Short mmCIF file of C-alpha atoms in Angstrom, two decimals:
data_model
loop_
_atom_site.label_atom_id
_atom_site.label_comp_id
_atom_site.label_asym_id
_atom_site.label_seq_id
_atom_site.Cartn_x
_atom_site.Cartn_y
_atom_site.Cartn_z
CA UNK A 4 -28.11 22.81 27.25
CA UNK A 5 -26.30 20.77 30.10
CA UNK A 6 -28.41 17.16 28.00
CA UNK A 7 -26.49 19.13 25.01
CA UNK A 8 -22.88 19.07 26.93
CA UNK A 9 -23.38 15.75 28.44
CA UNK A 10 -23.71 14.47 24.98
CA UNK A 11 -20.75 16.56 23.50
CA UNK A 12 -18.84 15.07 25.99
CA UNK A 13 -19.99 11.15 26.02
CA UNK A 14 -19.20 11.68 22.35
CA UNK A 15 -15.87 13.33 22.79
CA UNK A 16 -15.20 10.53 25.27
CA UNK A 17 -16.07 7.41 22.61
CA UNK A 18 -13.70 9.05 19.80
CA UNK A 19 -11.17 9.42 22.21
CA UNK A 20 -11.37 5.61 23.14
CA UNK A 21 -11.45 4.87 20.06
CA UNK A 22 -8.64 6.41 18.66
CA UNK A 23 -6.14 5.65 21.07
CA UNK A 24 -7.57 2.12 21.29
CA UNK A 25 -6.99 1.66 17.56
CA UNK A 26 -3.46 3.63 17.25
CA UNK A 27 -2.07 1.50 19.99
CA UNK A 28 -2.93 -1.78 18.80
CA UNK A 29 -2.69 -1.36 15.28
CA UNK A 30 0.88 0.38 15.90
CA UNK A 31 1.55 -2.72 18.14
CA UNK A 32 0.61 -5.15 15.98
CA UNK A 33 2.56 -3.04 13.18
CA UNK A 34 5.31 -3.08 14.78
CA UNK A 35 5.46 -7.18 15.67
CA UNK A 36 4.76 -7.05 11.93
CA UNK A 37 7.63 -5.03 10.88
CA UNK A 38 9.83 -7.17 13.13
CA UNK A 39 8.91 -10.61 11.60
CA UNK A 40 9.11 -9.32 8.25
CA UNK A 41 12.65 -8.39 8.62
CA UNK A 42 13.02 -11.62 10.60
CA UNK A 43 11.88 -14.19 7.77
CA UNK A 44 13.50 -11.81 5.02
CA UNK A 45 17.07 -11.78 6.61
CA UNK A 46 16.31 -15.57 6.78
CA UNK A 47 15.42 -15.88 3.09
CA UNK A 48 18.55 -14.43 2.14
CA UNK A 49 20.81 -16.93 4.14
CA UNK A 50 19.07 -19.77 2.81
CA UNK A 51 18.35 -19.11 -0.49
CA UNK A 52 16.74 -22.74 -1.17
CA UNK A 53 13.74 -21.71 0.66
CA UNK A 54 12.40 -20.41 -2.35
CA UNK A 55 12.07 -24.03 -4.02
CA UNK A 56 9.25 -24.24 -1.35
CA UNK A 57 6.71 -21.34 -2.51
CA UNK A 58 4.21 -23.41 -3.82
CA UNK A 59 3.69 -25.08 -0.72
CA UNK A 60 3.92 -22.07 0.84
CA UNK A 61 1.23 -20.82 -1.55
CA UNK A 62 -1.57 -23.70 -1.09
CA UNK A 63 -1.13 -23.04 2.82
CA UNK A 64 -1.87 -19.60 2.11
CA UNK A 65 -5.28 -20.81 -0.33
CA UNK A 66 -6.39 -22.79 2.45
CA UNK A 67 -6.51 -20.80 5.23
CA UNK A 68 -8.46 -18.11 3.41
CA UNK A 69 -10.24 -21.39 1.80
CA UNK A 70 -11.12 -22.75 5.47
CA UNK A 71 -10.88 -19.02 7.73
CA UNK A 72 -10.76 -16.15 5.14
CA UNK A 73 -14.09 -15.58 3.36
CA UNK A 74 -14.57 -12.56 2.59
CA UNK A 75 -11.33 -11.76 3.61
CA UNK A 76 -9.57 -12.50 0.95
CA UNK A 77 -11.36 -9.59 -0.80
CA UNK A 78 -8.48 -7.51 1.23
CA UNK A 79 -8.12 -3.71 0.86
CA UNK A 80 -11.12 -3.78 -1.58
CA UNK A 81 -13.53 -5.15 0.78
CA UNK A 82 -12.46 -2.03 3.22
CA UNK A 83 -13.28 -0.09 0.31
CA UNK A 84 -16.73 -1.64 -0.20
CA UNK A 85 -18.22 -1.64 3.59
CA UNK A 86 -17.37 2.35 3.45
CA UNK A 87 -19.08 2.81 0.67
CA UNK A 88 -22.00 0.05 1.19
CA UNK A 89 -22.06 -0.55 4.75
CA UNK A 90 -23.45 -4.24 5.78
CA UNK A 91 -21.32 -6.31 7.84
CA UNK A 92 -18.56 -6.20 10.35
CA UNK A 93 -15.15 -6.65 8.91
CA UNK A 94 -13.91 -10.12 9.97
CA UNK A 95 -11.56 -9.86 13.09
CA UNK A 96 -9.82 -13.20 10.98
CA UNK A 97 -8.81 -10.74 8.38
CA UNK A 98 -5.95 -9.58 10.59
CA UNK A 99 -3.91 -12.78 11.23
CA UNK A 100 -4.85 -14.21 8.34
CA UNK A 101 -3.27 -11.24 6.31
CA UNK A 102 -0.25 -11.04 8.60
CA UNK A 103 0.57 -14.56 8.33
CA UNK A 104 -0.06 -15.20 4.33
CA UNK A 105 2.37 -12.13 3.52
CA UNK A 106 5.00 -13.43 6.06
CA UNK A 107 4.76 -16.80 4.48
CA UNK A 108 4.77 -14.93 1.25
CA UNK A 109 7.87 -13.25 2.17
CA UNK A 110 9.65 -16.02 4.12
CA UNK A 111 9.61 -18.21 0.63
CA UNK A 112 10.77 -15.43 -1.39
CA UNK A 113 6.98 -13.93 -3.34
CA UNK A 114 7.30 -10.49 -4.47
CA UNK A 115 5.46 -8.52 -2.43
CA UNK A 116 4.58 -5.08 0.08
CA UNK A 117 3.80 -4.94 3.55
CA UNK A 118 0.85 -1.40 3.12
CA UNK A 119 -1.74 -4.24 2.31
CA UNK A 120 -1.10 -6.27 5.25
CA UNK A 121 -1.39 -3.12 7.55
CA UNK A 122 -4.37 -1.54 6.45
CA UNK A 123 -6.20 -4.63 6.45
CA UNK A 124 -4.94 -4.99 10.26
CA UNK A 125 -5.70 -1.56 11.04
CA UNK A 126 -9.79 -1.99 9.18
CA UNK A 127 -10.51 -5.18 10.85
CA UNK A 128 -9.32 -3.79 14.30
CA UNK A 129 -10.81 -0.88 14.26
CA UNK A 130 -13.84 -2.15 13.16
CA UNK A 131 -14.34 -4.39 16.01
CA UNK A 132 -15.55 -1.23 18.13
CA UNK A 133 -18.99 -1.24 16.55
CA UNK A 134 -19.00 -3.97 19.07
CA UNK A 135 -18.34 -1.78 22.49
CA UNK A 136 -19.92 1.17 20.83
CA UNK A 137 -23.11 1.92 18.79
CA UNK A 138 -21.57 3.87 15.92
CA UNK A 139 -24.04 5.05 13.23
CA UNK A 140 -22.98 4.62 9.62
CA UNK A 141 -21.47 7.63 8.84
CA UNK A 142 -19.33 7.17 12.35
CA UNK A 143 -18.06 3.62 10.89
CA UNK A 144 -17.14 4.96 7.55
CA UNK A 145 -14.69 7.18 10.04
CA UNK A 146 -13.85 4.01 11.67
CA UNK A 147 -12.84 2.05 9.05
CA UNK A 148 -10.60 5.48 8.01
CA UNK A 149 -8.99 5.97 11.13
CA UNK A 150 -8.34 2.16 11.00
CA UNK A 151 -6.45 2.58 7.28
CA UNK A 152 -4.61 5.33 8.89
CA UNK A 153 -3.33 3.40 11.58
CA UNK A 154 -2.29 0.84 9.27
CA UNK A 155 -0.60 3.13 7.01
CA UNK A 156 1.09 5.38 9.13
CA UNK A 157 2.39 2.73 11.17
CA UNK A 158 3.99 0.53 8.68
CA UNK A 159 5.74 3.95 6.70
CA UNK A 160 6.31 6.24 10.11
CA UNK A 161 4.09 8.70 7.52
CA UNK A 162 1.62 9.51 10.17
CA UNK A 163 0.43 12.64 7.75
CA UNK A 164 0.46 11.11 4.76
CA UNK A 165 -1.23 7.68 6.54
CA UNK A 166 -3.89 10.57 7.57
CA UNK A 167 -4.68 11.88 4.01
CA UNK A 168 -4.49 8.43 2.52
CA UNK A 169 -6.92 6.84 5.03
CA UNK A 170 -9.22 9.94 3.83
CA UNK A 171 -8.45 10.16 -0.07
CA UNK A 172 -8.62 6.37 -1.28
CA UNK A 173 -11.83 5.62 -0.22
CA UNK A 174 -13.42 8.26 -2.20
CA UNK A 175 -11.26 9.75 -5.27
CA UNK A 176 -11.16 13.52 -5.04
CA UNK A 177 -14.12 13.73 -2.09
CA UNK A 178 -12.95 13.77 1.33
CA UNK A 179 -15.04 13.49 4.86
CA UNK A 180 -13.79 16.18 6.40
CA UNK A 181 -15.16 15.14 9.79
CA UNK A 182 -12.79 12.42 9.82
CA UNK A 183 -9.80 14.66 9.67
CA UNK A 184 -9.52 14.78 13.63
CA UNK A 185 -9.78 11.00 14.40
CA UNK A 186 -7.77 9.89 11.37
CA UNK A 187 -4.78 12.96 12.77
CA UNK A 188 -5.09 11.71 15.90
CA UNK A 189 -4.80 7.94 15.63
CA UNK A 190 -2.22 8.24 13.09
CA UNK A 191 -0.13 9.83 15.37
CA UNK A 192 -0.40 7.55 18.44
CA UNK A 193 0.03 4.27 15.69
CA UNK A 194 3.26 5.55 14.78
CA UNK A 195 4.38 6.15 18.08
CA UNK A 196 3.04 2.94 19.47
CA UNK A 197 4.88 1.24 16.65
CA UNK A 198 8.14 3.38 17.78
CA UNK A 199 7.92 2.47 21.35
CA UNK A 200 9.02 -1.18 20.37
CA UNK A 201 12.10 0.39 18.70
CA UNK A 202 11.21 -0.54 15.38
CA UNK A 203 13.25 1.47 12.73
CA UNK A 204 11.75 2.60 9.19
CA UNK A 205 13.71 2.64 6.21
CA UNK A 206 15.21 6.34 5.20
CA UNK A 207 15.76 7.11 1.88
CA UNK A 208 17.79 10.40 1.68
CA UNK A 209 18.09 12.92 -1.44
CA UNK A 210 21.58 13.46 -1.94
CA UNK A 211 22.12 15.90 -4.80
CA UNK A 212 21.19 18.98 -4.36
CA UNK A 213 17.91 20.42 -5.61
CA UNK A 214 17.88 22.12 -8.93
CA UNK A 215 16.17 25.93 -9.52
CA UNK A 216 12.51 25.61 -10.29
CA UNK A 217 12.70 26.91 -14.08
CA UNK A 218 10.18 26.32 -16.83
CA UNK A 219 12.35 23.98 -18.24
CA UNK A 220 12.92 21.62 -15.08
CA UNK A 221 9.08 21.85 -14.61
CA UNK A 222 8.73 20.44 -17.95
CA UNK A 223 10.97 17.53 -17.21
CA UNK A 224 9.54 17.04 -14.50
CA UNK A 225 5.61 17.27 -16.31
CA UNK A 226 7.76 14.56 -18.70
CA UNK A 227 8.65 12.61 -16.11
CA UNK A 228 5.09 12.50 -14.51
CA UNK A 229 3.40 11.17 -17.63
CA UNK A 230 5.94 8.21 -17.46
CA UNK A 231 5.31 7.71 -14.30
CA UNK A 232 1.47 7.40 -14.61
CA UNK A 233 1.96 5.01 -17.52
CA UNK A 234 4.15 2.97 -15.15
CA UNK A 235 0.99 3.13 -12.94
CA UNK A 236 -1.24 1.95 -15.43
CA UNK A 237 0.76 -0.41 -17.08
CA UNK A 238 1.29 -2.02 -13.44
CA UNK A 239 -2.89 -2.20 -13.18
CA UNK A 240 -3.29 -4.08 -16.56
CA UNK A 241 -0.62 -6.60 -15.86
CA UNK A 242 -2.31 -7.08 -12.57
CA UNK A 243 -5.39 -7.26 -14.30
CA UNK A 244 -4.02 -9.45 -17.00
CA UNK A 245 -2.46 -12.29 -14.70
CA UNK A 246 -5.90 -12.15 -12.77
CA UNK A 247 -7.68 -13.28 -15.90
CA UNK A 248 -5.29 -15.62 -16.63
CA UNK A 249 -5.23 -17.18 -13.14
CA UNK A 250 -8.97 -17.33 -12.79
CA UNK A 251 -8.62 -20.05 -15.95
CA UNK A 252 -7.48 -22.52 -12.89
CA UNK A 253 -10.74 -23.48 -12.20
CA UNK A 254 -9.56 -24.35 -7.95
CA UNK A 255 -8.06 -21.42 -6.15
CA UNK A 256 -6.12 -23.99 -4.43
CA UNK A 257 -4.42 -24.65 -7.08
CA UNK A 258 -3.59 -20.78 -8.52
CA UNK A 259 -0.51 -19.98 -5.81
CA UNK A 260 0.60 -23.75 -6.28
CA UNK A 261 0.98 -22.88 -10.41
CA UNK A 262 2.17 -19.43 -9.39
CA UNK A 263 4.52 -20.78 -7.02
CA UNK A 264 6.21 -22.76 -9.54
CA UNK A 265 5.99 -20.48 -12.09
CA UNK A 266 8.20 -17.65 -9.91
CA UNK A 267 10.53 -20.15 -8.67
CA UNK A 268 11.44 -21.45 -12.09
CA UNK A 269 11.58 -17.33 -13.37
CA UNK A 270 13.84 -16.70 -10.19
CA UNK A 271 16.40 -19.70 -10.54
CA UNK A 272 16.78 -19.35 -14.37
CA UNK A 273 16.86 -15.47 -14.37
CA UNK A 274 18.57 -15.04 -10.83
CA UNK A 275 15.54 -12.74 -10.00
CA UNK A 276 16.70 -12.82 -6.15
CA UNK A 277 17.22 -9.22 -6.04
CA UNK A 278 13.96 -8.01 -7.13
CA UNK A 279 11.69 -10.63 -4.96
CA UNK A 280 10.66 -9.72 -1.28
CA UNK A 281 9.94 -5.90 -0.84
CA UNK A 282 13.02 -5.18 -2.32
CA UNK A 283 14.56 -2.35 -0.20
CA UNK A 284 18.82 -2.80 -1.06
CA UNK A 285 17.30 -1.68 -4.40
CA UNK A 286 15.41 0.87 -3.60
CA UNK A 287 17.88 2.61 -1.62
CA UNK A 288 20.17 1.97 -4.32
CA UNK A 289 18.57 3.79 -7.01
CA UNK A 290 18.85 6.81 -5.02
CA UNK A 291 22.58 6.97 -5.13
CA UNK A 292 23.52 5.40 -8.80
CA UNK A 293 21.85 5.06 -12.04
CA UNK A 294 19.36 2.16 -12.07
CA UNK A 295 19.13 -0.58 -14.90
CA UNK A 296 16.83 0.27 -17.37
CA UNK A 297 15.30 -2.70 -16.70
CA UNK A 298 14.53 -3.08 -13.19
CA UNK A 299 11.28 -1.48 -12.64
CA UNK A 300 9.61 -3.85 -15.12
CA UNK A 301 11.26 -6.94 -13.80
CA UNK A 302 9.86 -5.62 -10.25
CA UNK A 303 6.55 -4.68 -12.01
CA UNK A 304 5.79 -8.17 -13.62
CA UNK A 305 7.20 -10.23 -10.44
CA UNK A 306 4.89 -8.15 -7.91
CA UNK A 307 1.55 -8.58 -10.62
CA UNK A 308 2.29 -12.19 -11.20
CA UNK A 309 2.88 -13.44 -7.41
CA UNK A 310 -0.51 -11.06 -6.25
CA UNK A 311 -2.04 -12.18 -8.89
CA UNK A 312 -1.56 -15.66 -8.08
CA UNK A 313 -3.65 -15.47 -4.88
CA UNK A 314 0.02 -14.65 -2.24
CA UNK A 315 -0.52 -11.59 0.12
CA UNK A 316 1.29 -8.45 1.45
CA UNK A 317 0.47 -5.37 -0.64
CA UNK A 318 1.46 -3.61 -3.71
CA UNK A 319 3.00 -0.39 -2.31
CA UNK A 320 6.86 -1.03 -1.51
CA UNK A 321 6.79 -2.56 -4.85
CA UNK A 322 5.78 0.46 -6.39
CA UNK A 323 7.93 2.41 -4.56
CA UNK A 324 10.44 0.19 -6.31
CA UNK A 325 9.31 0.23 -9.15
CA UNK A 326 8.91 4.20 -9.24
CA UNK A 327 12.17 4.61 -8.07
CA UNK A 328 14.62 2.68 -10.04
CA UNK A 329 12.61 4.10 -12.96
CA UNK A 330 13.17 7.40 -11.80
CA UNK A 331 16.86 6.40 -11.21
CA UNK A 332 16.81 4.61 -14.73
CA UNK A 333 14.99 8.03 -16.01
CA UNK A 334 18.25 9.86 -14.87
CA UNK A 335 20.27 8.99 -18.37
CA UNK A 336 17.77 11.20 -20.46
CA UNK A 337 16.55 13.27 -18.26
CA UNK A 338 18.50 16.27 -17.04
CA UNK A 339 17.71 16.49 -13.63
CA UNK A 340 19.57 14.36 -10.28
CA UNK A 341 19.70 10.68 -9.88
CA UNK A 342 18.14 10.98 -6.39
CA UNK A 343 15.34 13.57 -7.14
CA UNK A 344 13.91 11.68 -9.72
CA UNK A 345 14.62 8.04 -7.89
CA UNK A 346 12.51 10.33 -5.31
CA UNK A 347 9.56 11.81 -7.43
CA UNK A 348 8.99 8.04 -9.12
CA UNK A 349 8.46 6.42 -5.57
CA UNK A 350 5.76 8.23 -4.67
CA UNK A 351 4.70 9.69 -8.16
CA UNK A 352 3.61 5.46 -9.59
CA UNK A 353 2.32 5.15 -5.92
CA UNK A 354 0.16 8.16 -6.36
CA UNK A 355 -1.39 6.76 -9.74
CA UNK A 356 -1.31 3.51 -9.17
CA UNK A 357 -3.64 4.25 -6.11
CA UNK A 358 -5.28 7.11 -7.26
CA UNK A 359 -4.05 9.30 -3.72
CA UNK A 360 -2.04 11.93 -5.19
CA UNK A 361 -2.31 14.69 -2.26
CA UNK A 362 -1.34 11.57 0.05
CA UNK A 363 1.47 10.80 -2.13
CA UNK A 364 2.93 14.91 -1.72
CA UNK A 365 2.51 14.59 1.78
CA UNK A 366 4.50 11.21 1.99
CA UNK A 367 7.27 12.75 -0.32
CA UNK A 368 7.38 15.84 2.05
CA UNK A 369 7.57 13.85 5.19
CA UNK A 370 10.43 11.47 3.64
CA UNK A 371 12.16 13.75 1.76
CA UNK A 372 11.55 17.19 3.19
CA UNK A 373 10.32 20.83 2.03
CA UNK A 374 13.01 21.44 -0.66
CA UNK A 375 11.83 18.99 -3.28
CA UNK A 376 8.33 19.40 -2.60
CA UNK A 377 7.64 21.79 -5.97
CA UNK A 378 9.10 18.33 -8.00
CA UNK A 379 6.92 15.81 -5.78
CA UNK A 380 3.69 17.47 -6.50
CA UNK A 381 4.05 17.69 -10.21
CA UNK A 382 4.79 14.32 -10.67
CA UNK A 383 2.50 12.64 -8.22
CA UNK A 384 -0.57 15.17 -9.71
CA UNK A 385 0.91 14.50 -13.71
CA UNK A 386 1.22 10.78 -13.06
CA UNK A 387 -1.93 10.33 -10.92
CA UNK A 388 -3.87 12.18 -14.47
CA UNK A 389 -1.88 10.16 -16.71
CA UNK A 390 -2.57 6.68 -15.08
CA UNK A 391 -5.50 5.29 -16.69
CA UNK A 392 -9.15 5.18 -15.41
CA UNK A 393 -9.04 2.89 -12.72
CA UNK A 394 -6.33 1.99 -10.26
CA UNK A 395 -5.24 -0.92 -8.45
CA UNK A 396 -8.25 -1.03 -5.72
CA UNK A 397 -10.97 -2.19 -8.15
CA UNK A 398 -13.40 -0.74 -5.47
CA UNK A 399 -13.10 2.59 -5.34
CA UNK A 400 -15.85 5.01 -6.70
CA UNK A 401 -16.34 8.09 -8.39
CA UNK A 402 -14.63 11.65 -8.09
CA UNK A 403 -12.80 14.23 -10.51
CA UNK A 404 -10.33 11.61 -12.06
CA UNK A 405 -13.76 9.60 -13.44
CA UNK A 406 -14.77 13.01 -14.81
CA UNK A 407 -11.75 13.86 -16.16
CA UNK A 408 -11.39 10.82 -18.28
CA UNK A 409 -15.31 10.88 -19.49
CA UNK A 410 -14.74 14.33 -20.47
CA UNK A 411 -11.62 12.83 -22.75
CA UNK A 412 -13.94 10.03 -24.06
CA UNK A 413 -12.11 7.57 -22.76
#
């Protein structure tokens, strides 16, 4: 019995470490992120010429994964893979290399998130503890979790939703419920490390008021849902498409250069300078006015092409973009508020575009509160159905949503 407690407690002991280790770095590191992204983005937009110089910015971002980065340039999907296929550590490099392509990404003006970049911090961090510690495999696949968390809650201030989605997208539909703990835990002291450097997160607040929940504003929002999920989907082919297309450069030195010039001549001819970067003024925009039909698609295409094209950051503020202003857009034919549709398409395109849509309800409750909630789920479960087989993580596996859709034949 007291072997049995000494063990129960050595054990205790190591996750402990471990967590606060990881949610204090990782939240750290976050927040110096966070900082310098606002830093080179403020700095974009007073010197708007800077963008003439992405595809230089591009082939310094080729070679350093070219020289530094294999197989980091795999990114979120190679998280993905050692939890389900355990074989090597995950690259310490992963974590500057990540942090400086999507600043240099952002600096010259790609189009492009900042979730990417702090997951893969967070999984190469946390990681690094197999090092101090002799975790088994089933303890690393919590490892690398509690490392997504980190990431995620960090970068959003979502520490909930950063615990559900460190969980949920590594396995559609099948959780590891002994992961709940750690990933709760480290969440929690990542945001607040992250907050202890005074770094503020970006509110986006419902201003109409909420409508009754009727049968007929559960069918707009079911409506709404299914174009949402489409959205989803539509952003995974294009991503998908320019990926084939780019892979026709036979050097992937040479794919960001192309891209480069590609986006800069799209952005000076179209004056596309409002939808590169992570977009933000926009997003919080299309929570108070009617967005342009138009906008989400511009967003969608820009944010495909420049990943596509071998830059780095993530494609999560995008699609809370692109979810949004579609929602806002939505607003014109469908009868319910600007800002409560602007709110169920930010997380509702996340949700299938990812394939997390319980992550997705708990992000919309902790950024928009309780009172929405009944709208949220609907469209994050409708549009996570609706959004195609696959999602925008090539790696993950398995779960209901595969059924679902070999049930349908599809």
């Amino acid at each position: 019995m007291a072997k049995i407690n000494q063990n129960n407690i050595l054990l205790l002991i190591k996750w402990l470490i471990s967590c606060c280790t990881i949610g204090f770095f990782v939240g750290s590191i976050c927040a110096f992120f966070l900082f310098s992204l606002n830093w080179v983005t403020q700095y974009r937009e007073d010197h708007t010429w800077i963008i003439y110089g992405l595809p230089l910015a591009g082939f310094i971002i080729a070679l350093s994964y070219r020289y530094w980065g294999n197989p980091s340039s795999k990114g979120n999907n190679l998280l993905i893979q050692e939890y389900l296929y355990p074989q090597r550590r995950i690259p310490l490099v992963m974590a500057p290399l990540v942090l400086f392509g999507t600043l240099l990404t952002h600096l010259f003006g790609g189009s492009a998130g900042r979730e990417g970049t702090a997951v893969q911090i967070g999984g190469a961090i946390s990681d690094q503890l197999n090092r101090w510690f002799d975790f088994d495999k089933n303890e690393r696949r919590i490892l690398i979790s509690i490392g997504i968390t980190a990431g995620f809650a960090a970068v959003f201030g979502t520490p909930l939703a950063g615990t559900v989605f460190g969980l949920e997208v590594l396995l559609i539909g099948r959780k590891r419920y002994l992961g709940i703990l750690p990933c709760l835990l480290t969440a929690y002291i990542a945001n607040y490390s992250c907050q202890l450097w005074n770094i503020p997160h970006t509110h986006y607040p419902i201003q109409d008021a909420i409508p009754t929940l009727s049968l007929k504003n559960i069918g707009f929002s079911i409506i709404a849902g299914i174009l949402f999920g489409a959205t989803a989907w539509l952003f995974t082919g294009a991503g998908d498409f320019f990926n084939v297309q780019f892979k026709k450069i036979k050097s992937a030195l040479l794919r960001p250069v192309v891209g480069g010039f590609i986006l800069v001549l799209v952005i000076t001819l179209f004056h596309a300078n409002n939808y590169i970067g992570l977009g933000i003024p926009m997003i919080q925009g299309a929570f108070s006015s009617q967005a342009n039909y138009y906008d989400f698609i511009i967003k969608l295409l820009l944010t495909a092409f420049t990943l596509s094209a071998g830059f780095k950051g993530g494609e999560v503020t995008p699609l809370f973009f692109i979810g949004a202003t579609l929602g806002s857009a939505l607003s014109t034919v469908v009868p319910l508020p600007v800002s409560l549709l602007a709110a169920m398409g930010f997380v509702a395109v996340f949700s299938g575009a990812t394939n997390t849509p319980l992550a997705c309800i708990v992000m919309g409750y902790e950024l928009f509160g309780i009172q929405p909630i009944i709208f949220i789920g609907i469209a994050c479960t409708v549009a996570f159905l609706f959004s195609g087989k696959k999602g925008i993580y090539s790696a993950q596996k398995g779960g209901f949503k595969e059924k679902f859709y070999r049930k349908l034949n599809l």
